CSV table of C-alpha atoms in Angstrom, one decimal:
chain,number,residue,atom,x,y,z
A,1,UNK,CA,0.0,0.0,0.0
A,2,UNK,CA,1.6,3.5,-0.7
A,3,UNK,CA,2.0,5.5,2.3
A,4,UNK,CA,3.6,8.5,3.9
A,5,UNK,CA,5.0,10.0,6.9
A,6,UNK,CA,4.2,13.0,8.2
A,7,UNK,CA,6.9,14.3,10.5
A,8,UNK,CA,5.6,15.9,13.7
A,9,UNK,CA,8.9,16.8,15.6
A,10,UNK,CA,11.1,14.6,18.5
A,11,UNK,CA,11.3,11.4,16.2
A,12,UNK,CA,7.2,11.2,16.2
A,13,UNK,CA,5.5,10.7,13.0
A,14,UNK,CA,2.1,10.2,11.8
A,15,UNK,CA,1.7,7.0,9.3
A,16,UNK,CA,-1.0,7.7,6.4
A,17,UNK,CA,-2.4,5.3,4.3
A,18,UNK,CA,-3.7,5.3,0.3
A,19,UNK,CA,-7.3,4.4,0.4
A,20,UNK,CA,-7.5,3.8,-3.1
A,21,UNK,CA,-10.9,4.8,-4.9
A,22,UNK,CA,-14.1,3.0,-5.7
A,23,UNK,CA,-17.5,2.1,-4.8
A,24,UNK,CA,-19.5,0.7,-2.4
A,25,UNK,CA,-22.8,0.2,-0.4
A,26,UNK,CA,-22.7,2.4,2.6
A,27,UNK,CA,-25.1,1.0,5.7
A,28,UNK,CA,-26.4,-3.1,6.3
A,29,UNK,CA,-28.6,-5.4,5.0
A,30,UNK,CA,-31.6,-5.6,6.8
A,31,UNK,CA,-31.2,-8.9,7.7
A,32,UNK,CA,-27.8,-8.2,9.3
A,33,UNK,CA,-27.4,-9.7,13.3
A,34,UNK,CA,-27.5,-6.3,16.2
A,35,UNK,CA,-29.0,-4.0,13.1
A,36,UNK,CA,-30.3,-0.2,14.2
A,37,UNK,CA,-32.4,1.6,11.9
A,38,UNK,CA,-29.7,4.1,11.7
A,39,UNK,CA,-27.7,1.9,9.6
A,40,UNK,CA,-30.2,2.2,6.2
A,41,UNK,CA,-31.1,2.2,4.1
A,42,UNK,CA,-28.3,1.1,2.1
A,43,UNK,CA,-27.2,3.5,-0.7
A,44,UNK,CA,-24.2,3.4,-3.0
A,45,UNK,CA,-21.5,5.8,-2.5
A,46,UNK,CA,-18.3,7.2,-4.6
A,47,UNK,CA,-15.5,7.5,-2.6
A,48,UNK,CA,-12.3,9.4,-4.7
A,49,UNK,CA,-8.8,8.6,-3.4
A,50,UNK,CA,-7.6,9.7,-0.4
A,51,UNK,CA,-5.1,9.2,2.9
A,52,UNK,CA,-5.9,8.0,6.0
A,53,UNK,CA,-4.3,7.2,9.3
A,54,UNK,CA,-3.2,3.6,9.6
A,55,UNK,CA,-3.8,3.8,13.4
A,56,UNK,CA,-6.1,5.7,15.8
A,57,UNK,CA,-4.1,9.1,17.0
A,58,UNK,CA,-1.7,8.3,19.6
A,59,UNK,CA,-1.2,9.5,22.9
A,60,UNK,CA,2.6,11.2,21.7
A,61,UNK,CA,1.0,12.1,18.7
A,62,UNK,CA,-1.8,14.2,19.9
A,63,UNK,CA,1.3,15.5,23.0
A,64,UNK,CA,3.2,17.0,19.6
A,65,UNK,CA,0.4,18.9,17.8
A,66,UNK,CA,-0.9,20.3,21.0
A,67,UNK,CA,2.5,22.0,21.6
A,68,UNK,CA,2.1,23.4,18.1
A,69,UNK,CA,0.7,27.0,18.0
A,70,UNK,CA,-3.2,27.6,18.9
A,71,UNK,CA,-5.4,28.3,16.4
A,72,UNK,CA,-8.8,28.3,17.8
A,73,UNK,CA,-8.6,26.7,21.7
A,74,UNK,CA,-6.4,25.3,24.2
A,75,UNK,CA,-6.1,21.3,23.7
A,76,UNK,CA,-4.4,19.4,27.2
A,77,UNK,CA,-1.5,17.8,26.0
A,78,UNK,CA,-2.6,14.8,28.1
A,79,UNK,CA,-6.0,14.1,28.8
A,80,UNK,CA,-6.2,10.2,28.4
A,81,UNK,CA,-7.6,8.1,31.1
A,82,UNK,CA,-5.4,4.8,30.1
A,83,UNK,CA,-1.8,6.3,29.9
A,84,UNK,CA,0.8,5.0,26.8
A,85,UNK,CA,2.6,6.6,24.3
A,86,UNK,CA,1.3,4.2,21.7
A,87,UNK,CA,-1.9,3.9,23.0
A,88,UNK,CA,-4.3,5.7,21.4
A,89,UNK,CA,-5.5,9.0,23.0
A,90,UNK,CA,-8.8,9.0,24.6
A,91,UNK,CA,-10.8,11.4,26.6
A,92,UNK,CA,-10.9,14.0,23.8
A,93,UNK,CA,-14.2,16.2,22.3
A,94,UNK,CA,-15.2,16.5,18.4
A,95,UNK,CA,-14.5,20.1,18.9
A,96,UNK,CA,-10.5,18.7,20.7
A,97,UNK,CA,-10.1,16.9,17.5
A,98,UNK,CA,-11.3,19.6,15.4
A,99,UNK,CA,-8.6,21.5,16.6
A,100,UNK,CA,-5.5,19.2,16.1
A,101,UNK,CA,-7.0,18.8,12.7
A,102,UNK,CA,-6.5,22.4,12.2
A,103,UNK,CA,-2.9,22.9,14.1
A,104,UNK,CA,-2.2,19.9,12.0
A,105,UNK,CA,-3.3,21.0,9.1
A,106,UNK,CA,-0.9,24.5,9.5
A,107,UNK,CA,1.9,23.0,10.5
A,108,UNK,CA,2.2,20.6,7.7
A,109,UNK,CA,0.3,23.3,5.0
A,110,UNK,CA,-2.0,20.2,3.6
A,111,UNK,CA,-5.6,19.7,4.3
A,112,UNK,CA,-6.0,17.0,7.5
A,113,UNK,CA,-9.4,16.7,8.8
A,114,UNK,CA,-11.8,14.3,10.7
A,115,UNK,CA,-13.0,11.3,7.8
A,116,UNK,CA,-16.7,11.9,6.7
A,117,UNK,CA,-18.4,8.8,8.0
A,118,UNK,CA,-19.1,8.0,4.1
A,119,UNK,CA,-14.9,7.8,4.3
A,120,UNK,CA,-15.0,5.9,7.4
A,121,UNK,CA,-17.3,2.7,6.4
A,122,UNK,CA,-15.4,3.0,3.3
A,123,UNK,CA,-12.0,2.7,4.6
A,124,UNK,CA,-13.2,0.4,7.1
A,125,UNK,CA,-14.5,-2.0,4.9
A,126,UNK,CA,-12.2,-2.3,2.3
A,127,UNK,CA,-13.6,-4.3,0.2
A,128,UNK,CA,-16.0,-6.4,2.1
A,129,UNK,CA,-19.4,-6.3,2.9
A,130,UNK,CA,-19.4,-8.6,6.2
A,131,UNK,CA,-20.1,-7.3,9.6
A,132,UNK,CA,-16.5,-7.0,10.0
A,133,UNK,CA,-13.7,-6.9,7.2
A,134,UNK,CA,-12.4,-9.8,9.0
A,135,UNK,CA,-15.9,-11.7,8.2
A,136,UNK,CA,-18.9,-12.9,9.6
A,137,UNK,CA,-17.6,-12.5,12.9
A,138,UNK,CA,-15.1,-11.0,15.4
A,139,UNK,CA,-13.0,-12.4,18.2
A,140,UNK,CA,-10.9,-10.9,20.9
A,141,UNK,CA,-7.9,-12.4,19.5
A,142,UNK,CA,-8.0,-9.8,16.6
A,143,UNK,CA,-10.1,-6.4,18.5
A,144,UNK,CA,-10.4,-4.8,21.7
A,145,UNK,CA,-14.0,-5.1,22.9
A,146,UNK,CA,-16.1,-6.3,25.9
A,147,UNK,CA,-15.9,-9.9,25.3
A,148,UNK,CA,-17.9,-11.7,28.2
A,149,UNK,CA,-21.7,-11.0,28.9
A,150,UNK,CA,-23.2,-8.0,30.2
A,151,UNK,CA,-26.6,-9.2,32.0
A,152,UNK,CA,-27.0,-5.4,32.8
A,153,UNK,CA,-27.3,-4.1,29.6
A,154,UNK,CA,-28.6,-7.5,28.3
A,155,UNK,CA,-25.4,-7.4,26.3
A,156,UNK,CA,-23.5,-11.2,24.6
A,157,UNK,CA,-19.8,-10.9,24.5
A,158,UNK,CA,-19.9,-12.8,21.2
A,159,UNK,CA,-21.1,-12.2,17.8
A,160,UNK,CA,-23.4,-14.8,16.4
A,161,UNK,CA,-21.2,-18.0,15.8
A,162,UNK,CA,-19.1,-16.2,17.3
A,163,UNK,CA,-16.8,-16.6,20.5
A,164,UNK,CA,-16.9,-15.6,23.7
A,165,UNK,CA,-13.8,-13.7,25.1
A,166,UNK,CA,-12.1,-11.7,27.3
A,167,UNK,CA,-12.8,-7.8,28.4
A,168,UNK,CA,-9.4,-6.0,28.9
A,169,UNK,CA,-11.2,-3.1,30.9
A,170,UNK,CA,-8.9,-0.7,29.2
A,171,UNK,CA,-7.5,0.5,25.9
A,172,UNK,CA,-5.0,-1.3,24.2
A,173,UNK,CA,-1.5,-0.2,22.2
A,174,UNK,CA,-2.5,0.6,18.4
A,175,UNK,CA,-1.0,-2.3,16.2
A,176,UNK,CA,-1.3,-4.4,19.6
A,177,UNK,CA,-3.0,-7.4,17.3
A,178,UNK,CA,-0.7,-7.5,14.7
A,179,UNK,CA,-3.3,-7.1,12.1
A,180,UNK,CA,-4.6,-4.8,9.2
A,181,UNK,CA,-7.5,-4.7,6.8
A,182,UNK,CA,-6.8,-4.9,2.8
A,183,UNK,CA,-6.2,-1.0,3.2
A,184,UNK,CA,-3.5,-1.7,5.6
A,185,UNK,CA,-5.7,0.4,8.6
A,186,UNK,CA,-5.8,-1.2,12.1
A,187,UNK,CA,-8.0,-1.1,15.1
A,188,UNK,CA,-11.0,0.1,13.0
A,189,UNK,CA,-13.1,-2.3,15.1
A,190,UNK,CA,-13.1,-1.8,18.9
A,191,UNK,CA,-10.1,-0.2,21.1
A,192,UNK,CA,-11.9,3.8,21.1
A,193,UNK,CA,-14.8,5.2,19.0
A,194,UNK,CA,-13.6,7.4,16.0
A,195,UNK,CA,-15.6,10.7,15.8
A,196,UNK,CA,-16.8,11.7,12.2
A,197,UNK,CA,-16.8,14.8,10.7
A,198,UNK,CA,-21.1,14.8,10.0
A,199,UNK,CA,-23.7,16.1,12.2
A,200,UNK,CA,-26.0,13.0,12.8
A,201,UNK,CA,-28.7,11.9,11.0
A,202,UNK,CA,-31.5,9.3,12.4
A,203,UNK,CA,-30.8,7.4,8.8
A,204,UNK,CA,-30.0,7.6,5.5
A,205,UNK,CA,-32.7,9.2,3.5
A,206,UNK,CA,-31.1,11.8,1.5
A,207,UNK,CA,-27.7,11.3,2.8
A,208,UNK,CA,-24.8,12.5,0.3
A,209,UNK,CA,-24.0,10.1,-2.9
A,210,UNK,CA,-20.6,11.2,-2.7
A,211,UNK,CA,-17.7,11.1,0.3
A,212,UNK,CA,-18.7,14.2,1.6
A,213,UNK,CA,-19.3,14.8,5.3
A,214,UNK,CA,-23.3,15.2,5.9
A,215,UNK,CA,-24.0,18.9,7.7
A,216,UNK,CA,-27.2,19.7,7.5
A,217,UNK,CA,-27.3,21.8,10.6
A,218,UNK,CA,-25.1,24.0,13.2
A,219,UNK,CA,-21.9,23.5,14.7
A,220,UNK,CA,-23.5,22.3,17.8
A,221,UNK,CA,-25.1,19.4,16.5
A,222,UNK,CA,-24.5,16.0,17.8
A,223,UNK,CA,-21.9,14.4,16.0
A,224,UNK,CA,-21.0,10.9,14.9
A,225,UNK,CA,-18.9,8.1,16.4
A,226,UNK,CA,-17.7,4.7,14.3
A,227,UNK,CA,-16.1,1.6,15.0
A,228,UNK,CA,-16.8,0.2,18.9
A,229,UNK,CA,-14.7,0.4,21.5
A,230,UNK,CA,-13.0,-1.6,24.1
A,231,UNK,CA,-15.8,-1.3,27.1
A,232,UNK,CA,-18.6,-2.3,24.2
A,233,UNK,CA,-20.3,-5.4,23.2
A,234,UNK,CA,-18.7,-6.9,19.8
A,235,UNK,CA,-22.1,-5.9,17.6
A,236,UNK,CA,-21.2,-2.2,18.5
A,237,UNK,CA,-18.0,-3.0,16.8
A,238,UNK,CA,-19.6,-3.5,12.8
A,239,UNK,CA,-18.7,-1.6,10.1
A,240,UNK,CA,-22.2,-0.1,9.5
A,241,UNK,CA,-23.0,0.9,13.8
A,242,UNK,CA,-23.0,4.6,13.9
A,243,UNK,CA,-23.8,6.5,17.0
A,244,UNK,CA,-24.5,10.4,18.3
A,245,UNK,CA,-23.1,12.2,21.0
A,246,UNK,CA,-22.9,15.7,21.9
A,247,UNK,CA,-19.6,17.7,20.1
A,248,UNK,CA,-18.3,18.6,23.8
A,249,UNK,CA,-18.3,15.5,25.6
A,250,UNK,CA,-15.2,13.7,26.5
A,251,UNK,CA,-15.3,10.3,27.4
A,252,UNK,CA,-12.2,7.5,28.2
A,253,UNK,CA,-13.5,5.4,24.9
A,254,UNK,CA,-13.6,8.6,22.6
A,255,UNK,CA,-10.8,9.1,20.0
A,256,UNK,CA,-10.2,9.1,16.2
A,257,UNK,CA,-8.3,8.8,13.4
A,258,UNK,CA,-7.6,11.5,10.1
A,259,UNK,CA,-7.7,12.0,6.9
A,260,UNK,CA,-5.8,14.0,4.3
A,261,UNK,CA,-6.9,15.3,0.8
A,262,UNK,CA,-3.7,15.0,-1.3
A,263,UNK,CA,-4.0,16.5,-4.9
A,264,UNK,CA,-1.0,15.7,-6.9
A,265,UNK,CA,2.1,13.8,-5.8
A,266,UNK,CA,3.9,14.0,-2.7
């Protein structure tokens, strides 16, 4: 897969990957197992090339852009609950990640932002259109999720034929399985949510045909959060689950991932 490096000072650098471009059906079948209404219906979206972090946003990554200069508010240069350099960072809003998009994005004078969740699925999938791009099913040998029952949220720590697992009760390192998708991106599944760039939508009637984020509404809205994390049950973890929270809230299974929109060569 072509990649490159973005240098972000001290021997830290941010890996991005070529998510090459295509087609594909954004959302699930309606006879998928743990499917929300959210999730459809299914509509086919073109997604042109772009870059996208191989890992969720480290904990020394986010430390070295929020020592770069402010552009539009203070970020803490530490604010995860599970502490790790490679772990990723956790505990951080929309708006936070708005703004390392931004210092980011001055620093290195090309265009980083949060993925559109259009990107996201895309990117996440690669290719497939199972629950998970490892398949039918997901096990705790390859992701970062809660995987033993929950009898208080009614919640199975397997997926369909699924096994049962183990819950970690914290975040793991990113690259901590060993294992990629055929995009070469890890931890898309489990370990934190990944906030999106769209406001939220309660489906997809009249949601974008192309890549582009979907904001219909203010910069307050509730925005949206892909991929599962590692205190959630493994259906939370499917491509297609898409949930809301409010911009401002900071929770210790919150983080992301960006993009960059590269035109010409490197």
């Amino acid at each position: 897969n072509r990649r490159f490096f973005e240098d972000l000072g001290n021997d830290i650098r941010l890996e991005m990957v070529l998510i090459p471009s295509g087609t594909f059906l954004m959302g699930s079948p309606d006879d998928e197992l743990d499917r929300y209404d959210a999730e459809g219906p299914q509509h086919l979206v073109v997604v042109p090339t772009f870059f996208m972090g191989r890992y969720p946003i480290t904990q020394e990554q986010w430390r070295a852009v929020a020592a770069m200069p402010r552009v539009e508010r203070d970020l803490d240069p530490a604010p995860s609950e599970f502490k790790g350099d490679m772990r990723p960072v956790e505990r951080v809003s929309w708006e936070d990640t708005m703004e390392f998009c931004a210092r980011l994005s001055t620093h290195t004078k090309r265009s980083y932002s949060l993925p559109s969740e259009a990107e996201w699925e895309y990117a996440c999938r690669a290719g497939t259109t199972t629950p998970f791009h490892f398949g039918e099913t997901i096990t705790t040998d390859v992701a970062n999720y809660r995987g033993t029952d929950n009898k208080e949220y009614n919640w199975s720590g397997s997926y369909g034929d699924g096994p049962k697992g183990e819950y970690r009760e914290e975040t793991t390192p990113v690259d901590y399985f060993g294992v990629a998708n055929a995009f070469g991106l890890c931890d898309m599944h489990g370990n934190v949510w990944e906030w999106c760039l769209d406001s939220w939508h309660e489906n997809y009637e009249g949601a974008p045909t192309d890549r582009s984020a979907w904001n219909a509404y203010g910069a307050r809205d509730r925005r949206v959060l892909r991929g599962g994390s590692w205190d959630f049950n493994p259906g939370y973890c499917r491509s297609a689950y898409r949930d809301d929270i409010n911009p401002a809230y900071r929770y210790y299974d919150y983080g992301f991932r960006v993009v960059c929109h590269v035109r010409g060569t490197l």
